[in-house]
Amino acid sequence: MPPFVTLRKGGVPYDFLLYEYDEAKGGGRLNKSSTLEELELATLKLKYEGRARFVPVSFDTDGYSRERIMDGTTYDVSGRAAQPPAAQPGAMGMQAGGAATDVVKLFKKINKKLEFIQRETFRMSFAVPASSHSSVYRGAAIAAYEPAGKAAATAATLRCLITNKYYPADQVVAAHIYQLCWPQAIPAALNIDIDSDKNVVPMLKTVERAFDRMRLCILPDAPGIFKVKVLDKSLITNTAARDRQGVDWAQVDDSVLKFVTEAQPSAAMCAAHARRAVVEAEDQKWIEPGSLKVREPTWERMDAQLMGRYLHDSLTALPVSSSSSGKGQLVGEQGGGEEGGGESGGGSDGESRNSGSEGDDA
């Protein structure tokens, strides 16, 4: 379960998600707008455990509390009440009495809870893996995406599909777009083998690590046209890391994939990865919420109804975390992107599919 704090106002408990949770730093942070709106307050004070007085909570310019709170804790709250909106001229008597306003507020709260549950279910089901590249499918991916003369196992250099540049062959891996640890219902419904060249493409190792951690994605734009989007702009601005990685991320951002054979990835699988990457980017505050929309690749029948049916089923059977992460299993959400951090997930089937455990450079 994601980290929560319970805030009691007048004895009534309200649960709130804690963002950027890090136990070592003291917990997670409250979102200002959602917290104050839910509690109908203009300012917020908390009575911390062991303290006799309420302590004001301050928020930074991004709208998150400067104070961190531990998961599972409960606090009493107080604060200045929010001012109700001014009554509109000619408002109906029912609205003046407050009944209609109360109903609207109730529906807004219900919708917010449902949106939150759906988003968290999506995040847990489509976990951020440690790494997805596999030696098992490397030969097939290279053969599919390289011209016949370059596809030999002895080739000294191989092309990364994302950067469209050649690198030493031992630095290019076979990367899964739709991750091995993600639910298999969607590719199965589309009759897509996630271990085929529709979902496995050659990538430079450093690119594959960033891709798996949702720091970039592939956006299907039209049949046969795919655009690369760098979501974590620190890949572009961190010039020292860029030089170590050997990737010009500024050139990669908004570039269009180039194909030298008939092989192309599935637009549906790219869209599924992109949707998860956008959620991660919004959570990490790499992009503004709602600023990037993933186009529905209707030419492959990857419509919203398919994802909607899956999410509906997920609400009645939430994903179960597991220490093993074979194909088709759901694993818990985990943080991504910190150099040298612990990693798990990704999948194993025969030979190791999860051999890349190197930390990020940026």
Short mmCIF file of C-alpha atoms in Angstrom, two decimals:
data_model
loop_
_atom_site.label_atom_id
_atom_site.label_comp_id
_atom_site.label_asym_id
_atom_site.label_seq_id
_atom_site.Cartn_x
_atom_site.Cartn_y
_atom_site.Cartn_z
CA MET A 1 0.00 0.00 0.00
CA PRO A 2 1.20 3.57 -0.63
CA PRO A 3 2.16 5.64 2.46
CA PHE A 4 -0.72 7.41 4.22
CA VAL A 5 -1.27 9.71 7.15
CA THR A 6 -4.60 10.06 8.98
CA LEU A 7 -5.64 13.61 9.93
CA ARG A 8 -8.52 14.03 12.37
CA LYS A 9 -10.67 17.13 12.14
CA GLY A 10 -13.35 17.36 14.79
CA GLY A 11 -12.90 13.66 15.47
CA VAL A 12 -13.53 12.73 11.82
CA PRO A 13 -10.56 10.88 10.21
CA TYR A 14 -9.29 11.73 6.71
CA ASP A 15 -6.58 9.72 4.93
CA PHE A 16 -4.00 11.48 2.78
CA LEU A 17 -1.23 10.17 0.52
CA LEU A 18 2.33 11.07 1.49
CA TYR A 19 4.44 12.13 -1.51
CA GLU A 20 8.20 11.70 -2.07
CA TYR A 21 8.24 9.19 0.77
CA ASP A 22 11.66 8.47 2.23
CA GLU A 23 11.79 6.98 5.70
CA ALA A 24 15.42 7.95 6.11
CA LYS A 25 14.50 11.61 5.60
CA GLY A 26 11.60 11.45 8.04
CA GLY A 27 8.72 10.25 5.87
CA GLY A 28 6.66 11.88 3.12
CA ARG A 29 5.06 15.23 2.37
CA LEU A 30 1.46 16.42 2.16
CA ASN A 31 0.04 18.00 -0.96
CA LYS A 32 -1.26 21.45 -0.06
CA SER A 33 -4.21 21.81 -2.43
CA SER A 34 -5.74 18.36 -1.90
CA THR A 35 -5.22 18.44 1.88
CA LEU A 36 -6.67 21.90 2.48
CA GLU A 37 -9.55 21.33 0.09
CA GLU A 38 -10.49 18.02 1.68
CA LEU A 39 -10.35 19.49 5.19
CA GLU A 40 -12.01 22.75 4.06
CA LEU A 41 -9.23 24.79 5.64
CA ALA A 42 -7.22 27.80 4.50
CA THR A 43 -4.31 27.03 6.86
CA LEU A 44 -3.17 23.82 8.49
CA LYS A 45 -1.90 23.03 11.98
CA LEU A 46 -1.04 19.58 13.33
CA LYS A 47 -0.80 18.35 16.87
CA TYR A 48 2.22 16.07 16.78
CA GLU A 49 2.53 13.12 19.11
CA GLY A 50 3.81 14.16 22.52
CA ARG A 51 3.16 17.86 21.94
CA ALA A 52 0.53 19.89 23.71
CA ARG A 53 0.09 22.57 21.05
CA PHE A 54 -0.83 22.61 17.38
CA VAL A 55 2.12 23.35 15.11
CA PRO A 56 1.62 25.24 11.80
CA VAL A 57 2.47 23.31 8.63
CA SER A 58 4.33 25.28 5.97
CA PHE A 59 4.34 24.48 2.24
CA ASP A 60 6.98 25.12 -0.40
CA THR A 61 6.42 26.83 -3.73
CA ASP A 62 5.60 23.49 -5.37
CA GLY A 63 2.70 22.98 -2.97
CA TYR A 64 4.17 20.27 -0.72
CA SER A 65 4.71 20.41 3.05
CA ARG A 66 8.21 21.20 4.21
CA GLU A 67 7.67 18.96 7.22
CA ARG A 68 7.81 15.21 6.59
CA ILE A 69 5.38 12.74 8.16
CA MET A 70 5.81 9.02 8.78
CA ASP A 71 3.52 6.43 7.21
CA GLY A 72 0.63 5.15 9.34
CA THR A 73 0.63 8.02 11.84
CA THR A 74 -2.43 9.95 13.05
CA TYR A 75 -2.64 13.63 14.00
CA ASP A 76 -5.34 16.05 15.12
CA VAL A 77 -5.67 19.11 12.89
CA SER A 78 -6.89 22.65 13.20
CA GLY A 79 -6.60 25.80 11.14
CA ARG A 80 -8.45 28.75 9.71
CA ALA A 81 -11.60 27.70 7.91
CA ALA A 82 -11.69 28.21 4.16
CA GLN A 83 -14.03 30.96 2.98
CA PRO A 84 -17.05 29.58 1.13
CA PRO A 85 -17.50 30.89 -2.42
CA ALA A 86 -19.69 33.99 -2.70
CA ALA A 87 -23.29 33.26 -3.56
CA GLN A 88 -24.15 33.97 -7.18
CA PRO A 89 -26.96 36.43 -7.92
CA GLY A 90 -30.18 34.67 -8.76
CA ALA A 91 -29.07 31.38 -7.17
CA MET A 92 -31.88 28.96 -6.47
CA GLY A 93 -33.23 28.77 -2.96
CA MET A 94 -32.00 25.21 -2.65
CA GLN A 95 -28.44 26.35 -3.33
CA ALA A 96 -28.80 29.20 -0.86
CA GLY A 97 -29.79 26.63 1.73
CA GLY A 98 -26.58 24.74 1.05
CA ALA A 99 -28.13 21.37 0.14
CA ALA A 100 -27.04 21.43 -3.50
CA THR A 101 -23.58 22.68 -2.54
CA ASP A 102 -23.17 19.81 -0.09
CA VAL A 103 -24.15 17.28 -2.76
CA VAL A 104 -21.64 18.75 -5.21
CA LYS A 105 -18.89 18.63 -2.57
CA LEU A 106 -19.75 15.03 -1.77
CA PHE A 107 -19.52 13.97 -5.41
CA LYS A 108 -16.22 15.81 -5.81
CA LYS A 109 -14.79 13.95 -2.83
CA ILE A 110 -16.03 10.60 -4.16
CA ASN A 111 -14.55 11.29 -7.59
CA LYS A 112 -11.20 12.25 -6.07
CA LYS A 113 -11.09 9.04 -4.04
CA LEU A 114 -11.94 6.94 -7.09
CA GLU A 115 -9.32 8.71 -9.22
CA PHE A 116 -6.74 8.15 -6.49
CA ILE A 117 -7.60 4.45 -6.14
CA GLN A 118 -7.44 3.95 -9.91
CA ARG A 119 -4.11 5.75 -10.19
CA GLU A 120 -2.55 3.82 -7.30
CA THR A 121 -3.84 0.52 -8.67
CA PHE A 122 -2.25 1.37 -12.01
CA ARG A 123 1.06 2.28 -10.34
CA MET A 124 1.22 -0.91 -8.29
CA SER A 125 0.22 -3.16 -11.17
CA PHE A 126 2.66 -1.57 -13.61
CA ALA A 127 5.67 -1.45 -11.28
CA VAL A 128 8.90 0.33 -12.19
CA PRO A 129 11.40 -2.52 -12.71
CA ALA A 130 15.12 -2.55 -12.07
CA SER A 131 15.99 -3.66 -15.59
CA SER A 132 14.33 -5.54 -18.42
CA HIS A 133 17.10 -6.41 -20.85
CA SER A 134 17.74 -10.05 -21.61
CA SER A 135 20.47 -12.07 -23.22
CA VAL A 136 17.84 -14.66 -24.16
CA TYR A 137 16.25 -12.47 -26.85
CA ARG A 138 19.25 -10.31 -27.81
CA GLY A 139 20.07 -12.23 -30.97
CA ALA A 140 16.50 -12.14 -32.25
CA ALA A 141 16.16 -8.40 -31.56
CA ILE A 142 19.43 -7.61 -33.33
CA ALA A 143 18.51 -9.78 -36.30
CA ALA A 144 15.11 -8.07 -36.58
CA TYR A 145 16.31 -4.46 -36.36
CA GLU A 146 19.68 -4.67 -38.13
CA PRO A 147 20.24 -5.18 -41.87
CA ALA A 148 21.39 -8.69 -42.73
CA GLY A 149 25.03 -7.66 -43.05
CA LYS A 150 25.11 -6.02 -39.62
CA ALA A 151 23.06 -8.56 -37.69
CA ALA A 152 25.83 -11.13 -37.29
CA ALA A 153 26.68 -12.07 -33.72
CA THR A 154 30.29 -11.07 -34.40
CA ALA A 155 29.41 -7.51 -35.43
CA ALA A 156 31.73 -5.03 -33.67
CA THR A 157 29.12 -2.29 -33.40
CA LEU A 158 25.33 -2.31 -33.13
CA ARG A 159 22.69 0.39 -33.40
CA CYS A 160 20.59 1.69 -30.52
CA LEU A 161 17.03 2.22 -31.75
CA ILE A 162 16.50 5.23 -29.46
CA THR A 163 19.63 7.25 -30.30
CA ASN A 164 20.04 5.93 -33.89
CA LYS A 165 23.79 5.64 -33.26
CA TYR A 166 26.19 2.70 -33.31
CA TYR A 167 28.03 1.55 -30.17
CA PRO A 168 30.34 -1.33 -29.23
CA ALA A 169 28.27 -4.48 -29.52
CA ASP A 170 28.69 -5.44 -25.85
CA GLN A 171 27.05 -2.14 -24.83
CA VAL A 172 23.80 -2.82 -26.75
CA VAL A 173 21.13 -4.93 -25.06
CA ALA A 174 17.70 -6.33 -25.90
CA ALA A 175 15.19 -4.20 -23.97
CA HIS A 176 11.52 -4.98 -23.32
CA ILE A 177 9.14 -2.08 -23.90
CA TYR A 178 6.14 -3.61 -22.12
CA GLN A 179 7.84 -4.90 -18.99
CA LEU A 180 8.04 -8.57 -18.09
CA CYS A 181 6.62 -7.98 -14.61
CA TRP A 182 3.51 -6.17 -15.91
CA PRO A 183 0.07 -7.83 -16.30
CA GLN A 184 -0.15 -10.06 -19.33
CA ALA A 185 -3.86 -9.44 -20.06
CA ILE A 186 -3.26 -6.47 -22.35
CA PRO A 187 -0.66 -7.99 -24.74
CA ALA A 188 -2.60 -11.27 -24.70
CA ALA A 189 -5.79 -9.46 -25.71
CA LEU A 190 -3.90 -7.91 -28.63
CA ASN A 191 -2.23 -11.23 -29.53
CA ILE A 192 1.23 -9.72 -29.03
CA ASP A 193 4.13 -11.85 -27.85
CA ILE A 194 6.05 -9.59 -25.46
CA ASP A 195 9.23 -11.53 -26.19
CA SER A 196 9.04 -10.83 -29.93
CA ASP A 197 10.48 -7.95 -31.95
CA LYS A 198 7.13 -6.19 -31.44
CA ASN A 199 8.20 -5.57 -27.86
CA VAL A 200 11.97 -6.26 -27.69
CA VAL A 201 14.30 -3.70 -29.28
CA PRO A 202 18.05 -3.00 -29.20
CA MET A 203 19.09 -0.21 -26.82
CA LEU A 204 22.31 1.13 -25.39
CA LYS A 205 22.62 -0.05 -21.77
CA THR A 206 22.42 3.44 -20.27
CA VAL A 207 19.40 4.25 -22.44
CA GLU A 208 17.70 1.02 -21.41
CA ARG A 209 18.17 1.82 -17.71
CA ALA A 210 16.61 5.26 -18.16
CA PHE A 211 13.78 3.78 -20.24
CA ASP A 212 12.98 1.13 -17.63
CA ARG A 213 12.89 3.78 -14.93
CA MET A 214 10.37 5.78 -16.95
CA ARG A 215 12.72 8.71 -17.50
CA LEU A 216 11.87 8.60 -21.20
CA CYS A 217 9.22 6.95 -23.33
CA ILE A 218 8.22 6.22 -26.92
CA LEU A 219 5.05 7.97 -28.07
CA PRO A 220 3.13 6.40 -30.98
CA ASP A 221 2.22 9.33 -33.23
CA ALA A 222 0.76 7.63 -36.31
CA PRO A 223 1.09 4.24 -38.05
CA GLY A 224 4.84 3.64 -38.37
CA ILE A 225 5.77 6.92 -36.65
CA PHE A 226 7.17 6.92 -33.11
CA LYS A 227 8.52 9.92 -31.19
CA VAL A 228 10.94 9.70 -28.25
CA LYS A 229 10.16 11.94 -25.26
CA VAL A 230 12.68 12.60 -22.48
CA LEU A 231 10.56 13.11 -19.35
CA ASP A 232 13.33 13.64 -16.81
CA LYS A 233 15.02 16.77 -18.11
CA SER A 234 17.94 16.28 -15.71
CA LEU A 235 19.21 13.80 -18.30
CA ILE A 236 19.63 16.79 -20.61
CA THR A 237 20.86 19.37 -18.11
CA ASN A 238 23.37 17.15 -16.26
CA THR A 239 26.19 17.56 -18.74
CA ALA A 240 28.73 15.61 -16.68
CA ALA A 241 26.49 12.54 -16.57
CA ARG A 242 25.63 13.00 -20.25
CA ASP A 243 29.31 12.87 -21.14
CA ARG A 244 29.82 9.71 -19.06
CA GLN A 245 26.82 8.03 -20.65
CA GLY A 246 27.81 8.99 -24.17
CA VAL A 247 24.25 10.02 -25.02
CA ASP A 248 23.17 13.46 -26.22
CA TRP A 249 19.76 13.48 -24.56
CA ALA A 250 18.86 16.85 -26.07
CA GLN A 251 19.07 15.25 -29.51
CA VAL A 252 17.12 12.23 -28.34
CA ASP A 253 14.25 14.36 -26.97
CA ASP A 254 11.43 14.72 -29.54
CA SER A 255 13.37 12.67 -32.11
CA VAL A 256 11.55 10.24 -34.40
CA LEU A 257 12.60 6.59 -34.43
CA LYS A 258 14.32 5.47 -37.63
CA PHE A 259 13.95 1.92 -38.91
CA VAL A 260 16.41 0.24 -41.27
CA THR A 261 14.44 -3.00 -41.62
CA GLU A 262 10.74 -3.87 -41.74
CA ALA A 263 10.68 -4.57 -37.98
CA GLN A 264 8.88 -2.03 -35.81
CA PRO A 265 7.70 -2.09 -32.18
CA SER A 266 4.01 -2.37 -31.34
CA ALA A 267 2.39 1.02 -30.95
CA ALA A 268 0.11 -0.49 -28.31
CA MET A 269 3.05 -1.68 -26.20
CA CYS A 270 4.77 1.70 -26.57
CA ALA A 271 1.56 3.44 -25.51
CA ALA A 272 1.22 1.20 -22.43
CA HIS A 273 4.79 2.00 -21.36
CA ALA A 274 4.29 5.70 -22.11
CA ARG A 275 1.17 5.89 -19.94
CA ARG A 276 3.05 4.40 -16.99
CA ALA A 277 6.01 6.69 -17.66
CA VAL A 278 3.74 9.77 -17.63
CA VAL A 279 2.33 8.73 -14.23
CA GLU A 280 5.87 8.32 -12.89
CA ALA A 281 6.95 11.65 -14.40
CA GLU A 282 4.03 13.44 -12.75
CA ASP A 283 4.73 11.76 -9.40
CA GLN A 284 8.41 12.73 -9.62
CA LYS A 285 7.44 16.26 -10.74
CA TRP A 286 9.43 15.95 -13.95
CA ILE A 287 6.38 17.23 -15.83
CA GLU A 288 3.22 19.12 -14.88
CA PRO A 289 0.14 16.94 -14.29
CA GLY A 290 -1.91 16.68 -17.46
CA SER A 291 0.76 18.34 -19.61
CA LEU A 292 1.48 15.23 -21.71
CA LYS A 293 -1.18 13.05 -23.28
CA VAL A 294 -0.48 9.65 -24.81
CA ARG A 295 -2.27 9.15 -28.10
CA GLU A 296 -4.46 6.08 -28.39
CA PRO A 297 -3.02 3.91 -31.20
CA THR A 298 -6.44 2.96 -32.55
CA TRP A 299 -4.77 1.39 -35.58
CA GLU A 300 -3.74 -1.42 -33.22
CA ARG A 301 -7.03 -1.44 -31.30
CA MET A 302 -5.32 -0.28 -28.08
CA ASP A 303 -8.29 1.73 -26.87
CA ALA A 304 -9.22 3.12 -23.48
CA GLN A 305 -11.89 0.45 -22.98
CA LEU A 306 -9.26 -2.30 -22.82
CA MET A 307 -7.28 -0.47 -20.15
CA GLY A 308 -10.51 0.48 -18.39
CA ARG A 309 -11.65 -3.13 -18.18
CA TYR A 310 -8.31 -4.13 -16.70
CA LEU A 311 -8.37 -1.35 -14.10
CA HIS A 312 -11.97 -2.19 -13.18
CA ASP A 313 -11.00 -5.80 -12.52
CA SER A 314 -7.96 -4.66 -10.56
CA LEU A 315 -10.07 -2.75 -8.06
CA THR A 316 -11.65 -6.01 -6.92
CA ALA A 317 -8.34 -7.86 -6.75
CA LEU A 318 -5.47 -5.54 -5.87
CA PRO A 319 -1.98 -6.67 -6.94
CA VAL A 320 0.00 -8.81 -4.53
CA SER A 321 3.69 -8.08 -3.93
CA SER A 322 6.05 -10.99 -4.35
CA SER A 323 9.74 -11.56 -3.94
CA SER A 324 9.77 -13.50 -7.18
CA SER A 325 8.82 -11.69 -10.36
CA GLY A 326 8.15 -14.18 -13.12
CA LYS A 327 6.11 -13.42 -16.21
CA GLY A 328 2.58 -12.41 -15.41
CA GLN A 329 3.13 -11.70 -11.72
CA LEU A 330 2.31 -8.31 -10.26
CA VAL A 331 4.90 -6.70 -8.07
CA GLY A 332 4.74 -3.77 -5.67
CA GLU A 333 5.72 -0.26 -6.61
CA GLN A 334 9.28 0.75 -5.99
CA GLY A 335 11.23 3.95 -6.24
CA GLY A 336 13.45 4.50 -9.24
CA GLY A 337 16.34 6.52 -10.38
CA GLU A 338 18.70 6.95 -7.42
CA GLU A 339 22.25 5.93 -8.11
CA GLY A 340 23.22 2.74 -6.37
CA GLY A 341 19.75 2.22 -4.89
CA GLY A 342 18.32 -1.20 -4.16
CA GLU A 343 16.41 -2.75 -7.03
CA SER A 344 14.08 -5.65 -7.57
CA GLY A 345 11.55 -6.83 -10.11
CA GLY A 346 11.84 -7.26 -13.84
CA GLY A 347 11.36 -10.95 -14.40
CA SER A 348 13.20 -14.21 -14.85
CA ASP A 349 12.50 -16.96 -17.35
CA GLY A 350 15.25 -19.53 -17.86
CA GLU A 351 18.31 -17.38 -18.36
CA SER A 352 18.57 -14.16 -16.41
CA ARG A 353 16.47 -11.39 -17.95
CA ASN A 354 17.47 -8.96 -15.25
CA SER A 355 21.22 -8.86 -15.43
CA GLY A 356 21.56 -5.08 -15.56
CA SER A 357 21.81 -3.79 -12.00
CA GLU A 358 24.12 -0.87 -12.63
CA GLY A 359 23.15 2.48 -11.12
CA ASP A 360 22.15 5.51 -13.17
CA ASP A 361 24.69 8.15 -14.04
CA ALA A 362 22.24 10.99 -13.67
#
